[in-house]
Tab-separated table of C-alpha atoms in Angstrom:
chain	number	residue	atom	x	y	z
A	1	MET	CA	62.843	-43.421	-34.931
A	2	LEU	CA	61.985	-39.783	-35.632
A	3	LEU	CA	61.374	-37.480	-32.709
A	4	THR	CA	59.415	-34.229	-32.943
A	5	LYS	CA	61.390	-31.341	-31.576
A	6	LYS	CA	59.420	-29.357	-29.019
A	7	ASN	CA	59.265	-25.604	-29.369
A	8	LYS	CA	60.473	-24.397	-26.024
A	9	LYS	CA	59.978	-20.743	-26.923
A	10	GLY	CA	57.392	-18.867	-24.813
A	11	PHE	CA	54.690	-16.426	-25.950
A	12	THR	CA	55.866	-13.225	-27.509
A	13	VAL	CA	54.993	-9.878	-25.903
A	14	ILE	CA	52.463	-9.175	-28.663
A	15	GLU	CA	50.805	-12.567	-28.208
A	16	THR	CA	50.636	-11.963	-24.454
A	17	LEU	CA	49.052	-8.526	-24.925
A	18	ILE	CA	46.493	-9.866	-27.384
A	19	SER	CA	45.628	-12.770	-25.110
A	20	SER	CA	45.301	-10.462	-22.096
A	21	SER	CA	43.130	-8.025	-24.030
A	22	LEU	CA	40.787	-10.781	-25.185
A	23	THR	CA	40.577	-12.111	-21.645
A	24	MET	CA	39.744	-8.646	-20.284
A	25	VAL	CA	37.079	-8.165	-22.960
A	26	MET	CA	35.497	-11.517	-22.104
A	27	ILE	CA	35.575	-10.757	-18.372
A	28	GLY	CA	34.064	-7.338	-18.982
A	29	PHE	CA	31.347	-8.758	-21.203
A	30	THR	CA	30.510	-11.507	-18.706
A	31	THR	CA	30.487	-9.087	-15.746
A	32	GLY	CA	28.285	-6.628	-17.622
A	33	PHE	CA	25.859	-9.354	-18.606
A	34	LEU	CA	25.669	-10.700	-15.052
A	35	TRP	CA	25.145	-7.163	-13.661
A	36	PHE	CA	22.371	-6.452	-16.168
A	37	PHE	CA	20.716	-9.811	-15.538
A	38	ASN	CA	20.902	-9.389	-11.750
A	39	ASN	CA	19.553	-5.823	-11.900
A	40	TYR	CA	16.762	-6.851	-14.277
A	41	SER	CA	15.844	-9.834	-12.093
A	42	ASN	CA	15.782	-7.760	-8.878
A	43	GLU	CA	13.606	-5.097	-10.483
A	44	ASN	CA	11.139	-7.658	-11.769
A	45	ILE	CA	10.994	-9.405	-8.408
A	46	ILE	CA	10.127	-6.078	-6.764
A	47	LYS	CA	7.522	-5.293	-9.433
A	48	ASN	CA	5.890	-8.705	-9.012
A	49	ASN	CA	5.914	-8.390	-5.220
A	50	ILE	CA	4.316	-4.937	-5.340
A	51	GLN	CA	1.632	-6.068	-7.786
A	52	SER	CA	0.897	-9.112	-5.626
A	53	ASP	CA	0.688	-6.991	-2.455
A	54	LEU	CA	-1.629	-4.512	-4.197
A	55	ARG	CA	-3.974	-7.307	-5.270
A	56	ASN	CA	-4.059	-8.733	-1.757
A	57	VAL	CA	-4.612	-5.411	0.009
A	58	SER	CA	-7.311	-4.420	-2.496
A	59	GLU	CA	-9.178	-7.655	-1.822
A	60	ARG	CA	-8.824	-7.048	1.917
A	61	ILE	CA	-10.116	-3.464	1.682
A	62	GLU	CA	-13.062	-4.470	-0.492
A	63	LYS	CA	-13.946	-7.268	1.920
A	64	GLU	CA	-13.887	-4.881	4.894
A	65	ILE	CA	-15.914	-2.108	3.208
A	66	LEU	CA	-18.647	-4.308	1.706
A	67	PRO	CA	-20.623	-4.762	4.999
A	68	ALA	CA	-20.483	-1.006	5.749
A	69	ARG	CA	-23.741	0.673	6.786
A	70	ILE	CA	-22.693	4.299	6.573
A	71	VAL	CA	-19.570	6.447	6.364
A	72	LEU	CA	-19.151	8.661	9.413
A	73	ASN	CA	-18.146	12.313	9.135
A	74	SER	CA	-16.507	12.179	12.556
A	75	TYR	CA	-15.976	9.724	15.379
A	76	THR	CA	-14.690	9.626	18.949
A	77	PRO	CA	-12.951	6.261	19.513
A	78	PRO	CA	-13.135	4.519	22.894
A	79	SER	CA	-10.423	5.653	25.276
A	80	GLY	CA	-7.166	3.766	24.853
A	81	PHE	CA	-8.248	1.837	21.768
A	82	TYR	CA	-7.331	4.071	18.869
A	83	VAL	CA	-3.908	5.692	18.678
A	84	PRO	CA	-4.074	8.811	16.484
A	85	PRO	CA	-1.079	9.782	14.339
A	86	PRO	CA	1.568	11.659	16.342
A	87	GLY	CA	0.925	15.375	16.420
A	88	SER	CA	-2.834	15.176	15.766
A	89	GLY	CA	-3.602	16.069	19.389
A	90	THR	CA	-7.334	15.350	19.258
A	91	SER	CA	-9.686	12.606	20.413
A	92	VAL	CA	-12.184	13.282	17.592
A	93	ILE	CA	-11.189	11.987	14.165
A	94	ASN	CA	-12.761	12.734	10.783
A	95	SER	CA	-13.216	10.893	7.514
A	96	GLY	CA	-11.486	12.441	4.535
A	97	PRO	CA	-9.115	11.793	1.615
A	98	ASN	CA	-6.650	9.894	3.830
A	99	ARG	CA	-8.985	8.369	6.430
A	100	LEU	CA	-12.175	6.328	6.090
A	101	ILE	CA	-14.482	5.636	9.065
A	102	PHE	CA	-17.630	3.559	8.756
A	103	THR	CA	-20.021	1.431	10.801
A	104	VAL	CA	-20.764	-2.273	10.417
A	105	PRO	CA	-23.905	-3.898	11.874
A	106	VAL	CA	-23.765	-6.366	14.753
A	107	TYR	CA	-26.195	-9.286	14.343
A	108	SER	CA	-28.194	-11.276	16.892
A	109	LYS	CA	-27.154	-14.894	17.371
A	110	SER	CA	-30.771	-16.035	17.404
A	111	THR	CA	-32.770	-13.698	15.154
A	112	TYR	CA	-29.907	-12.496	12.862
A	113	LEU	CA	-31.309	-8.970	13.178
A	114	PRO	CA	-28.951	-6.019	13.775
A	115	ALA	CA	-28.526	-4.648	17.283
A	116	THR	CA	-29.809	-1.259	16.066
A	117	THR	CA	-31.478	0.191	12.999
A	118	ILE	CA	-29.608	3.476	13.437
A	119	SER	CA	-26.602	3.279	11.140
A	120	THR	CA	-24.735	6.142	12.849
A	121	ASP	CA	-24.939	4.540	16.306
A	122	THR	CA	-21.310	3.816	17.242
A	123	ASN	CA	-22.348	2.173	20.512
A	124	LEU	CA	-24.328	-0.688	18.940
A	125	ASN	CA	-22.502	-0.873	15.598
A	126	ASP	CA	-18.927	-1.937	15.002
A	127	VAL	CA	-16.636	0.782	13.683
A	128	VAL	CA	-13.871	0.330	11.113
A	129	ILE	CA	-11.055	2.827	10.491
A	130	LEU	CA	-8.758	2.765	7.483
A	131	GLU	CA	-6.079	5.417	7.673
A	132	TYR	CA	-2.908	6.544	5.915
A	133	ASP	CA	-0.023	7.415	8.209
A	134	CYS	CA	2.973	9.174	6.671
A	135	ALA	CA	6.617	8.354	7.212
A	136	ARG	CA	7.741	10.291	10.267
A	137	SER	CA	10.591	12.758	10.542
A	138	SER	CA	13.537	11.212	12.378
A	139	SER	CA	14.018	14.422	14.376
A	140	ASP	CA	10.342	14.966	15.286
A	141	LEU	CA	7.859	12.080	15.196
A	142	SER	CA	4.939	14.518	15.293
A	143	GLN	CA	5.899	15.695	11.806
A	144	CYS	CA	5.714	13.922	8.451
A	145	ASP	CA	8.958	13.520	6.533
A	146	ASN	CA	7.974	16.022	3.825
A	147	ASN	CA	11.269	17.832	3.595
A	148	SER	CA	12.741	15.263	1.244
A	149	THR	CA	11.963	15.602	-2.454
A	150	THR	CA	11.228	11.875	-2.550
A	151	LYS	CA	8.674	12.029	0.304
A	152	PRO	CA	9.093	8.464	1.662
A	153	ALA	CA	6.211	6.013	1.533
A	154	GLY	CA	3.938	5.680	4.559
A	155	ARG	CA	1.607	2.983	5.857
A	156	LEU	CA	-2.061	2.090	5.419
A	157	LYS	CA	-3.401	1.104	8.843
A	158	PHE	CA	-6.553	-0.660	10.002
A	159	TRP	CA	-8.695	-0.731	13.164
A	160	TYR	CA	-11.787	-2.819	13.890
A	161	ILE	CA	-13.626	-1.613	17.004
A	162	PRO	CA	-16.411	-3.953	18.251
A	163	ALA	CA	-19.622	-2.263	19.400
A	164	PRO	CA	-18.963	-1.309	23.042
A	165	GLY	CA	-22.665	-1.382	24.003
A	166	ALA	CA	-23.617	-4.749	22.490
A	167	ASP	CA	-24.461	-7.673	24.775
A	168	TYR	CA	-22.206	-10.333	23.288
A	169	SER	CA	-24.059	-13.111	25.012
A	170	LYS	CA	-26.802	-12.297	22.480
A	171	TYR	CA	-24.858	-10.793	19.553
A	172	ASN	CA	-21.997	-12.042	17.413
A	173	ARG	CA	-18.742	-10.349	18.277
A	174	HIS	CA	-16.032	-9.483	15.756
A	175	GLN	CA	-12.419	-9.692	16.851
A	176	ALA	CA	-10.933	-6.339	17.809
A	177	ILE	CA	-8.016	-5.200	15.655
A	178	HIS	CA	-5.665	-2.468	16.866
A	179	ASN	CA	-3.397	-0.404	14.652
A	180	GLN	CA	-2.742	-3.120	12.050
A	181	THR	CA	-0.551	-2.208	9.075
A	182	ILE	CA	-2.058	-3.708	5.932
A	183	LEU	CA	0.397	-2.116	3.493
A	184	SER	CA	3.715	-0.702	4.642
A	185	TYR	CA	4.779	1.255	1.554
A	186	VAL	CA	1.927	3.486	0.390
A	187	ALA	CA	3.149	6.489	-1.600
A	188	ASN	CA	2.636	9.797	0.168
A	189	PRO	CA	-0.556	11.456	-1.215
A	190	LEU	CA	1.467	14.674	-1.510
A	191	ASN	CA	4.331	12.882	-3.234
A	192	THR	CA	5.050	15.153	-6.193
A	193	GLY	CA	6.260	13.140	-9.146
A	194	VAL	CA	5.187	9.623	-8.175
A	195	ILE	CA	4.724	7.627	-11.374
A	196	SER	CA	1.741	5.367	-11.873
A	197	GLN	CA	3.357	2.380	-13.582
A	198	THR	CA	7.153	2.273	-13.660
A	199	SER	CA	10.046	4.476	-12.697
A	200	THR	CA	10.784	5.311	-16.331
A	201	SER	CA	7.356	5.628	-17.940
A	202	GLY	CA	3.693	6.184	-17.142
A	203	THR	CA	1.573	9.028	-15.870
A	204	ILE	CA	3.138	11.332	-13.295
A	205	ILE	CA	0.861	11.973	-10.312
A	206	ASN	CA	1.479	15.146	-8.308
A	207	SER	CA	-1.089	14.386	-5.603
A	208	TYR	CA	-3.991	12.020	-5.075
A	209	SER	CA	-6.748	11.055	-2.633
A	210	ILE	CA	-6.627	7.572	-1.160
A	211	PHE	CA	-10.376	7.663	-0.485
A	212	GLU	CA	-12.967	9.334	-2.714
A	213	TYR	CA	-16.661	9.511	-1.759
A	214	ARG	CA	-19.544	9.400	-4.273
A	215	ASP	CA	-23.315	9.567	-3.887
A	216	ILE	CA	-25.909	7.464	-5.756
A	217	ASN	CA	-25.428	9.690	-8.809
A	218	LYS	CA	-21.640	9.106	-8.653
A	219	SER	CA	-21.069	12.757	-7.767
A	220	THR	CA	-18.348	13.628	-5.253
A	221	VAL	CA	-19.659	14.399	-1.749
A	222	THR	CA	-18.111	16.033	1.299
A	223	ASP	CA	-20.998	15.099	3.587
A	224	TYR	CA	-19.702	11.557	3.863
A	225	GLN	CA	-22.917	10.154	5.350
A	226	LYS	CA	-24.382	10.496	1.837
A	227	THR	CA	-21.719	8.179	0.441
A	228	ALA	CA	-23.070	5.366	-1.713
A	229	MET	CA	-19.769	4.295	-3.263
A	230	ILE	CA	-16.161	4.564	-2.137
A	231	LYS	CA	-13.308	4.719	-4.600
A	232	VAL	CA	-9.945	3.639	-3.203
A	233	ASN	CA	-6.686	4.632	-4.906
A	234	ILE	CA	-3.458	3.104	-3.655
A	235	PHE	CA	-0.016	3.856	-5.020
A	236	ALA	CA	2.571	1.449	-3.722
A	237	LYS	CA	6.086	2.854	-3.829
A	238	LYS	CA	9.202	0.910	-2.961
A	239	GLU	CA	12.749	2.169	-3.202
A	240	TYR	CA	15.297	-0.347	-4.457
A	241	GLY	CA	18.368	1.630	-5.518
A	242	LYS	CA	19.325	3.751	-8.456
A	243	ARG	CA	18.811	2.763	-12.070
A	244	ASN	CA	19.375	5.434	-14.690
A	245	GLY	CA	18.897	8.028	-11.979
A	246	ASP	CA	15.645	6.540	-10.636
A	247	LYS	CA	15.164	5.608	-7.006
A	248	ALA	CA	11.884	3.734	-6.772
A	249	TYR	CA	9.290	1.632	-8.514
A	250	SER	CA	5.609	2.495	-8.093
A	251	ASP	CA	2.357	0.951	-9.184
A	252	LYS	CA	-1.314	1.680	-8.610
A	253	LYS	CA	-4.439	-0.256	-7.699
A	254	GLU	CA	-7.875	1.305	-7.950
A	255	ILE	CA	-11.097	-0.215	-6.644
A	256	GLU	CA	-14.696	0.939	-6.279
A	257	VAL	CA	-16.932	-0.474	-3.554
A	258	LYS	CA	-20.655	0.185	-3.344
A	259	LEU	CA	-22.170	0.305	0.135
A	260	ARG	CA	-24.902	-2.271	0.691
A	261	ASN	CA	-27.392	0.273	1.992
A	262	PHE	CA	-27.628	1.813	-1.496
């Protein structure tokens, strides 16, 4: 009976080096692929989340603005209801590029007629406030964090103030909403270099207005009570780490809402 003689010799040094090199190459290739895949997946998840949030907040804003009667130039909120941004130091607030104030009619439960025909009456109309609040400096909350070149994203906040003078045994009452954040990562309107689509391409925006006011001829107005249409521009900006030197992904949603009175 013939027996096969086993080769009891081990691997040579050269064979060991070649085998180790191939193993290292395979590990490196696999690690690189997994890192790229993970980074790509995380970035796309963030992009999809931002786009979804922008759609939702745009629908919410449009829904809130549609019943508006008139945009107010200025407004004095009821005591204790509205909390102005730190450092503002005033009880009177104004509409402008970063704040929108408007009235909404209150309707009778029986006749469905409004409580008043005067659109500027803030006693018998509900008042809605949409406002951008910047990221605050960690050392002084009364100041925006504008020292950083990145200018961190702030928040878009919402108030719904029911008409204080309406008799709600006769009129329908809307639920009061205090200081609600409807989007927590709105790019600073003074954020030099925010990019409209992605962190590596798209139009660079040096500054922008969240709220723009147009009359019936679509011309820009500064007397906001003449506003017939409101254009809302929202850049969402979320930091997620560095990729090729970039620190954030940003995207934009733009809507136009025509007031019903026009």
